[in-house]
Coordinates of C-alpha atoms and ligand atoms in Angstrom, one line a residue:
M193 CA -14.4 8.0 -17.5
T194 CA -11.4 9.4 -15.5
R195 CA -12.2 10.2 -11.9
E196 CA -10.2 12.7 -9.9
I197 CA -9.9 12.4 -6.1
S198 CA -8.1 15.2 -4.4
I199 CA -5.9 14.8 -1.3
T200 CA -4.7 17.5 1.1
A201 CA -1.4 16.5 2.7
D202 CA 2.0 18.2 2.7
R203 CA 0.6 19.6 -0.6
K204 CA -2.7 19.4 -2.4
Y205 CA -2.7 16.9 -5.2
S206 CA -5.0 14.5 -7.1
V207 CA -5.2 10.9 -7.9
F208 CA -6.5 10.4 -11.4
I209 CA -8.2 7.0 -11.9
D210 CA -8.5 5.2 -15.2
T211 CA -6.4 7.6 -17.2
N212 CA -3.8 7.2 -19.9
W213 CA -0.7 7.7 -17.9
L214 CA 1.6 8.4 -20.9
S215 CA -0.5 11.2 -22.3
N216 CA -1.0 12.6 -18.8
L217 CA 2.7 12.5 -18.3
Q218 CA 3.4 14.4 -21.6
E219 CA 1.0 17.1 -20.3
L220 CA 2.8 17.3 -17.0
S221 CA 6.3 17.3 -18.7
K222 CA 5.6 20.3 -21.0
D223 CA 7.4 23.0 -19.0
R224 CA 10.2 20.8 -17.6
Q225 CA 13.7 20.6 -18.9
K226 CA 14.3 17.0 -17.7
I227 CA 12.2 14.1 -16.7
G228 CA 13.7 11.1 -14.9
V229 CA 11.6 8.0 -15.0
V230 CA 12.4 5.3 -12.4
V231 CA 11.3 1.8 -13.3
S232 CA 12.2 -1.7 -12.0
S233 CA 14.1 -4.1 -14.3
N234 CA 11.2 -6.4 -15.0
M235 CA 8.9 -3.5 -15.9
R236 CA 11.4 -1.8 -18.2
E237 CA 10.1 -3.4 -21.3
Q238 CA 6.7 -2.0 -20.8
L239 CA 8.1 1.5 -21.3
S240 CA 9.2 0.8 -24.8
A241 CA 6.4 3.2 -26.1
I242 CA 8.2 6.1 -24.5
D243 CA 9.9 8.4 -27.0
L244 CA 13.5 9.1 -25.8
S245 CA 14.5 11.1 -28.9
S246 CA 14.1 14.5 -27.4
G247 CA 17.0 13.9 -24.9
K248 CA 14.8 15.4 -22.2
L249 CA 13.9 12.0 -20.8
D250 CA 16.1 9.6 -18.8
I251 CA 15.1 6.1 -17.8
F252 CA 16.6 4.9 -14.5
E253 CA 16.4 1.2 -14.1
I254 CA 16.5 -0.3 -10.6
P255 CA 16.4 -3.8 -9.2
D256 CA 12.9 -5.3 -8.8
G257 CA 10.9 -5.4 -5.6
E258 CA 12.4 -4.6 -2.2
A259 CA 15.9 -4.8 -3.5
G260 CA 15.2 -1.5 -5.4
K261 CA 14.3 0.3 -2.1
S262 CA 17.9 0.3 -0.8
S263 CA 20.4 3.0 0.2
D264 CA 22.8 1.7 -2.5
V265 CA 20.2 2.3 -5.2
L266 CA 19.3 5.7 -3.8
F267 CA 23.0 6.7 -3.8
A268 CA 23.5 5.5 -7.4
L269 CA 20.4 7.6 -8.4
W270 CA 21.7 10.7 -6.7
N271 CA 24.9 10.3 -8.8
K272 CA 22.8 9.9 -11.9
L273 CA 20.8 13.0 -11.2
N274 CA 24.0 14.9 -10.5
L275 CA 25.5 13.8 -13.8
S276 CA 22.5 14.8 -15.8
G277 CA 22.3 18.2 -14.1
F278 CA 18.8 17.5 -12.6
T279 CA 17.5 20.8 -11.1
R280 CA 14.7 21.7 -8.7
G281 CA 12.5 22.5 -11.7
D282 CA 12.7 19.0 -13.1
L283 CA 10.4 16.1 -12.6
L284 CA 10.9 12.5 -11.3
V285 CA 8.4 9.8 -12.2
G286 CA 8.1 6.4 -10.5
V287 CA 6.5 3.7 -12.6
G288 CA 6.0 0.4 -10.8
G289 CA 4.7 -1.3 -7.7
G290 CA 4.9 0.2 -4.2
A291 CA 8.6 -0.5 -3.9
V292 CA 9.4 1.7 -6.9
T293 CA 7.0 4.5 -5.9
D294 CA 8.4 4.5 -2.3
L295 CA 12.0 4.8 -3.6
T296 CA 11.2 7.4 -6.2
G297 CA 9.3 9.5 -3.7
F298 CA 12.2 9.3 -1.3
L299 CA 14.6 10.2 -4.1
A300 CA 12.5 13.2 -4.9
A301 CA 12.3 14.2 -1.2
T302 CA 16.0 14.1 -0.7
W303 CA 17.4 15.5 -4.0
L304 CA 18.0 19.2 -3.7
R305 CA 15.8 19.1 -0.6
G306 CA 12.8 18.2 -2.6
V307 CA 11.8 18.0 -6.2
D308 CA 8.4 17.3 -7.8
W309 CA 7.5 13.7 -8.6
V310 CA 4.6 11.8 -10.2
A311 CA 3.5 8.3 -9.1
V312 CA 2.4 5.8 -11.7
P313 CA 1.5 2.8 -9.6
T314 CA 1.3 -0.4 -11.6
T315 CA 0.1 -2.9 -8.9
L316 CA -3.3 -2.8 -7.3
A317 CA -1.6 -2.4 -3.9
G318 CA 0.3 0.6 -5.2
M319 CA -2.8 2.1 -6.7
V320 CA -4.9 1.9 -3.6
D321 CA -2.3 2.2 -0.9
A322 CA 1.5 2.8 -1.5
A323 CA 1.2 5.7 -4.0
V324 CA -1.5 7.5 -2.0
G325 CA -0.7 9.3 1.3
G326 CA 2.7 10.9 1.0
K327 CA 4.9 8.3 2.8
T328 CA 8.1 7.5 1.0
G329 CA 11.1 5.6 2.1
I330 CA 13.8 2.9 1.8
N331 CA 14.8 -0.3 3.6
T332 CA 18.1 -0.3 5.5
E333 CA 19.9 -3.0 7.6
L334 CA 18.0 -1.4 10.5
G335 CA 14.7 -2.5 9.1
K336 CA 12.0 -2.0 6.5
N337 CA 10.7 1.6 6.0
L338 CA 12.6 3.0 9.0
V339 CA 14.2 5.7 6.8
G340 CA 11.8 7.9 4.9
A341 CA 10.0 11.2 4.5
F342 CA 6.6 12.5 3.9
H343 CA 6.8 13.9 0.4
S344 CA 3.6 13.7 -1.7
P345 CA 3.7 13.5 -5.5
I346 CA 2.2 16.3 -7.6
S347 CA -0.1 13.7 -9.2
V348 CA -0.9 10.0 -9.0
L349 CA -1.8 8.5 -12.4
V350 CA -3.7 5.3 -12.1
D351 CA -4.0 3.5 -15.5
L352 CA -6.1 0.3 -15.1
N353 CA -4.4 -1.3 -18.2
W354 CA -1.4 -2.1 -16.0
L355 CA -3.5 -4.6 -14.1
E356 CA -3.8 -6.9 -17.0
T357 CA -0.4 -8.4 -16.5
L358 CA -0.6 -8.6 -12.8
S359 CA -0.7 -12.2 -11.3
N360 CA -3.9 -13.3 -9.5
R361 CA -1.7 -13.5 -6.4
D362 CA -0.6 -9.8 -6.6
F363 CA -4.1 -8.7 -7.5
A364 CA -5.6 -10.5 -4.5
A365 CA -2.9 -9.0 -2.3
G366 CA -4.0 -5.5 -3.4
L367 CA -7.6 -6.5 -2.8
A368 CA -6.8 -7.1 0.8
E369 CA -6.2 -3.3 1.2
V370 CA -9.5 -2.6 -0.7
I371 CA -11.4 -5.0 1.6
K372 CA -9.8 -3.4 4.6
C373 CA -11.2 -0.1 3.5
G374 CA -14.6 -1.9 3.2
F375 CA -14.5 -3.0 6.8
I376 CA -13.2 0.2 8.3
A377 CA -15.2 2.8 6.3
D378 CA -17.1 1.8 3.2
E379 CA -19.5 -1.2 3.4
E380 CA -20.4 -0.8 -0.3
I381 CA -17.0 -2.2 -1.2
L382 CA -17.9 -5.4 0.6
R383 CA -21.4 -5.6 -0.9
S384 CA -20.2 -5.0 -4.4
I385 CA -17.9 -8.1 -4.4
D386 CA -20.0 -10.3 -2.2
G387 CA -19.9 -13.9 -3.5
M388 CA -17.5 -13.1 -6.3
G389 CA -14.2 -14.9 -7.0
I390 CA -11.1 -13.1 -8.2
D391 CA -11.6 -14.0 -11.9
E392 CA -15.1 -12.6 -11.9
I393 CA -14.0 -9.4 -10.2
R394 CA -11.1 -8.9 -12.6
A395 CA -13.3 -9.5 -15.6
K396 CA -15.5 -6.5 -14.7
R397 CA -13.5 -3.4 -15.4
E398 CA -16.1 -1.0 -14.1
L399 CA -16.2 -2.9 -10.8
V400 CA -12.4 -2.8 -10.5
Q401 CA -12.4 0.9 -11.2
S402 CA -15.1 1.5 -8.6
L403 CA -13.2 -0.6 -6.0
I404 CA -10.1 1.5 -6.6
E405 CA -12.0 4.8 -6.5
R406 CA -13.7 3.8 -3.2
A407 CA -10.5 2.6 -1.6
V408 CA -8.5 5.7 -2.7
A409 CA -11.4 7.9 -1.4
V410 CA -11.2 6.2 2.0
K411 CA -7.4 6.7 2.2
A412 CA -7.6 10.2 0.7
H413 CA -10.2 11.2 3.3
V414 CA -8.3 9.8 6.3
V415 CA -5.0 11.2 5.1
S416 CA -6.4 14.7 4.4
E417 CA -7.9 14.8 7.9
D418 CA -4.8 13.4 9.7
F419 CA -1.7 13.5 7.5
K420 CA 1.0 12.7 10.1
E421 CA -0.7 9.9 12.0
G422 CA -2.5 11.3 14.9
S423 CA -5.4 9.1 15.9
L424 CA -7.6 8.9 12.8
R425 CA -4.9 7.6 10.4
E426 CA -4.4 4.7 12.7
I427 CA -7.6 3.1 11.3
L428 CA -5.7 2.4 8.1
N429 CA -3.7 0.1 10.2
Y430 CA -6.6 -2.4 10.6
G431 CA -5.1 -5.9 10.4
H432 CA -1.6 -4.4 10.2
T433 CA -0.2 -4.8 13.7
F434 CA -0.3 -8.6 13.6
G435 CA 0.1 -8.5 9.8
H436 CA 3.5 -6.7 9.8
A437 CA 4.7 -9.2 12.4
I438 CA 3.9 -12.3 10.4
E439 CA 5.0 -10.6 7.1
T440 CA 8.5 -10.1 8.6
H441 CA 8.5 -13.5 10.4
S442 CA 7.7 -15.3 7.1
Q443 CA 10.8 -13.4 5.6
Y444 CA 8.4 -11.9 3.1
A445 CA 7.2 -15.3 1.8
L446 CA 3.8 -13.8 2.6
R447 CA 2.9 -10.8 0.5
H448 CA 2.0 -7.7 2.5
G449 CA -1.7 -8.0 1.5
E450 CA -1.8 -11.7 2.5
A451 CA -0.3 -10.9 5.9
V452 CA -2.9 -8.1 6.3
S453 CA -5.7 -10.6 5.4
I454 CA -4.6 -13.0 8.2
G455 CA -4.1 -9.9 10.4
M456 CA -7.7 -8.8 9.9
V457 CA -9.0 -12.2 10.8
F458 CA -6.7 -12.2 13.9
V459 CA -8.1 -8.9 15.2
A460 CA -11.6 -9.9 14.3
E461 CA -11.1 -13.0 16.5
I462 CA -10.1 -10.7 19.4
A463 CA -13.1 -8.4 18.8
Y464 CA -15.5 -11.3 18.6
A465 CA -14.1 -12.9 21.8
R466 CA -14.6 -9.5 23.6
G467 CA -18.2 -9.3 22.3
L468 CA -17.4 -6.2 20.2
I469 CA -18.6 -7.8 16.9
S470 CA -21.2 -10.4 16.1
G471 CA -20.5 -13.9 14.8
E472 CA -22.0 -12.7 11.5
L473 CA -19.5 -9.8 11.1
F474 CA -16.7 -12.1 12.2
N475 CA -17.6 -14.7 9.5
R476 CA -17.9 -12.0 6.9
H477 CA -14.1 -11.5 7.3
R478 CA -13.3 -15.1 6.6
Q479 CA -15.9 -15.4 3.8
I480 CA -15.0 -12.4 1.8
L481 CA -11.2 -12.7 2.1
S482 CA -11.2 -16.4 1.2
Q483 CA -13.6 -16.0 -1.7
V484 CA -11.0 -13.8 -3.5
G485 CA -8.2 -16.3 -2.7
L486 CA -6.6 -14.6 0.3
P487 CA -5.4 -16.6 3.3
T488 CA -7.4 -16.5 6.5
L489 CA -5.2 -18.9 8.4
L490 CA -1.5 -18.9 9.0
P491 CA 0.7 -21.0 6.7
D492 CA 1.5 -24.3 8.3
S493 CA 5.1 -23.3 9.0
F494 CA 3.7 -21.2 11.9
T495 CA 3.3 -22.9 15.2
L496 CA 2.4 -21.9 18.8
S497 CA 6.1 -21.6 19.5
D498 CA 6.4 -18.6 17.1
L499 CA 4.0 -16.5 19.2
P500 CA 6.6 -15.0 21.6
T501 CA 8.7 -13.8 18.6
L502 CA 5.6 -12.4 17.0
T503 CA 4.6 -10.6 20.2
A504 CA 8.1 -9.2 20.5
S505 CA 7.9 -8.0 16.9
M506 CA 4.6 -6.3 17.5
Q507 CA 6.1 -4.5 20.5
R508 CA 9.0 -3.2 18.4
D509 CA 6.6 -1.9 15.7
K510 CA 7.3 1.8 14.9
K511 CA 3.7 2.5 15.5
V512 CA 3.7 1.4 19.1
K513 CA 2.8 4.2 21.4
G514 CA 3.9 4.4 25.1
G515 CA 5.3 0.8 24.9
K516 CA 1.8 -0.7 24.4
V517 CA 0.8 -2.7 21.4
R518 CA -2.3 -1.2 19.9
F519 CA -4.9 -3.1 17.8
V520 CA -7.5 -1.4 15.7
V521 CA -10.7 -3.4 16.0
L522 CA -14.2 -3.2 14.7
H523 CA -17.0 -2.4 17.0
E524 CA -20.5 -3.4 15.9
G525 CA -22.3 -0.6 14.0
N526 CA -19.4 0.5 11.8
Q527 CA -17.5 1.9 14.8
L528 CA -13.8 1.4 15.3
A529 CA -11.9 1.1 18.5
R530 CA -8.2 1.1 19.5
L531 CA -7.3 -1.5 22.1
D532 CA -4.1 -1.2 24.0
D533 CA -5.0 -3.6 26.8
V534 CA -5.2 -6.9 24.9
N535 CA -3.7 -9.4 27.3
S536 CA -1.5 -12.4 26.4
S537 CA -4.2 -14.9 26.9
E538 CA -6.5 -13.1 24.5
I539 CA -3.6 -13.0 22.0
T540 CA -2.9 -16.7 22.5
L541 CA -6.6 -17.6 22.0
A542 CA -6.9 -15.6 18.8
Y543 CA -3.6 -17.0 17.6
E544 CA -4.7 -20.6 18.2
K545 CA -7.8 -20.0 16.1
I546 CA -5.8 -19.0 13.1
L547 CA -3.3 -21.8 13.1
S548 CA -3.8 -24.1 10.2
Ligands
NAD851 N1 4.2 4.4 1.1 C1 3.2 3.8 1.6 O1 2.3 4.4 2.2 C2 3.1 2.3 1.4 C3 1.9 1.6 1.7 C4 1.9 0.3 1.5 C5 3.0 -0.4 1.0 N2 4.1 0.3 0.7 C6 5.3 -0.4 0.1 O2 5.0 -0.9 -1.1 C7 5.8 -2.0 -1.4 C8 4.9 -3.2 -1.9 O3 4.3 -2.8 -3.0 P1 3.7 -3.8 -4.1 O4 2.8 -4.8 -3.4 O5 3.2 -3.0 -5.2 O6 5.0 -4.7 -4.4 P2 6.2 -4.5 -5.5 O7 6.4 -3.1 -5.8 O8 7.4 -5.3 -4.9 O9 5.7 -5.2 -6.8 C9 5.4 -6.6 -6.7 C10 5.8 -7.3 -8.0 O10 4.9 -7.0 -9.1 C11 5.7 -6.6 -10.2 N3 4.8 -5.7 -11.0 C12 4.6 -4.4 -10.8 N4 3.6 -4.0 -11.7 C13 3.3 -5.0 -12.4 C14 2.4 -5.2 -13.5 N5 1.6 -4.2 -13.9 N6 2.3 -6.4 -14.1 C15 3.1 -7.5 -13.6 N7 3.9 -7.3 -12.6 C16 4.0 -6.2 -12.0 C17 6.9 -5.9 -9.6 O11 7.9 -5.8 -10.6 C18 7.2 -6.8 -8.5 O12 7.9 -8.0 -8.9 C19 6.5 -2.3 -0.1 O13 7.8 -1.9 -0.2 C20 5.8 -1.5 0.9 O14 6.6 -1.1 2.0 C21 4.2 1.6 0.9
ZN852 ZN1 -0.9 -2.1 4.1

């Protein structure tokens, strides 16, 4: 059954889970003159069911992955919207992983100072994270996601059928964000997958739906309370301070979710060393992440000599406040704390523990 989760951000909108995206889109398109569907090259074939005969619909194909989130692609799409006479009453639709929905959202934010758009996330990471929360953006030579806007879609359509073609690696990467929500806000997520491997989880459609619903509910709640990243939204950053640094340092050989998985173990090490969490809660991180195939140790290309670069990268993170690196950590009893006084020897100790 379709579940609707509403979010209050720069606008009020809903995430529809386990829905038929194409029939939903037809519904949303009724009163629009033009619909522009943005899709990446390797997902284009999956849109063959779309009827283009009305002339109302354009499909804009962009390069796959991060390459699609560029200023060149954005510029080319502005030109296409101009040529097709795309007005403020028309609709953009992003069908793809987080890279496509980030680009489409930013295209929608910038064209005519803002047009409506719909997110159709096709990766698990997109469903539970990238397409939810209103952040859109592109990569530039200055860095990843430095140029962007808050511009929520009018709807997010989550169709679980997309997940069938997703690799186990990408599915697990998405699960890292789901598990993160389990640690920061919804213990039931962790209980419901306890002891299960990735194949067992994927085989249970109802379980997958419930994991997506729970993770979206956590993000929707946090974003609705704190849209523009005051203090509460920071909890979504669990595992991300260190995660971002190793993701960049690996030159994206590590998927975002894999980096976050290692990042969660890293902050759990710090919290355990400070006595904030028990050995049991610490072990739960390693156990639950590794059981779904996520890494809990750094790849062997990382050595102690990389630590100064990683520390510098954490200090440059756009979420740094007042020049201090902040880590979100768990605190026994489902509490969260933000630490901005973690010293270099604590960091070194935690880092040594996660070297492989
Ligand atoms: N806006 C936000 O709040 C937010 C949050 C998290 C991440 N992001 C962004 O999201 C991006 C990462 O998203 P992602 O992990 O979805 O990666 P992605 O968009 O690069 O997709 C990963 C790969 O999976 C392929 N793919 C997509 N759907 C598929 C399917 N159903 N079956 C088979 N293959 C499929 C894609 O073509 C791509 O090759 C990053 O750019 C990140 O910055 C944004
Ligand atoms: Zn993330």
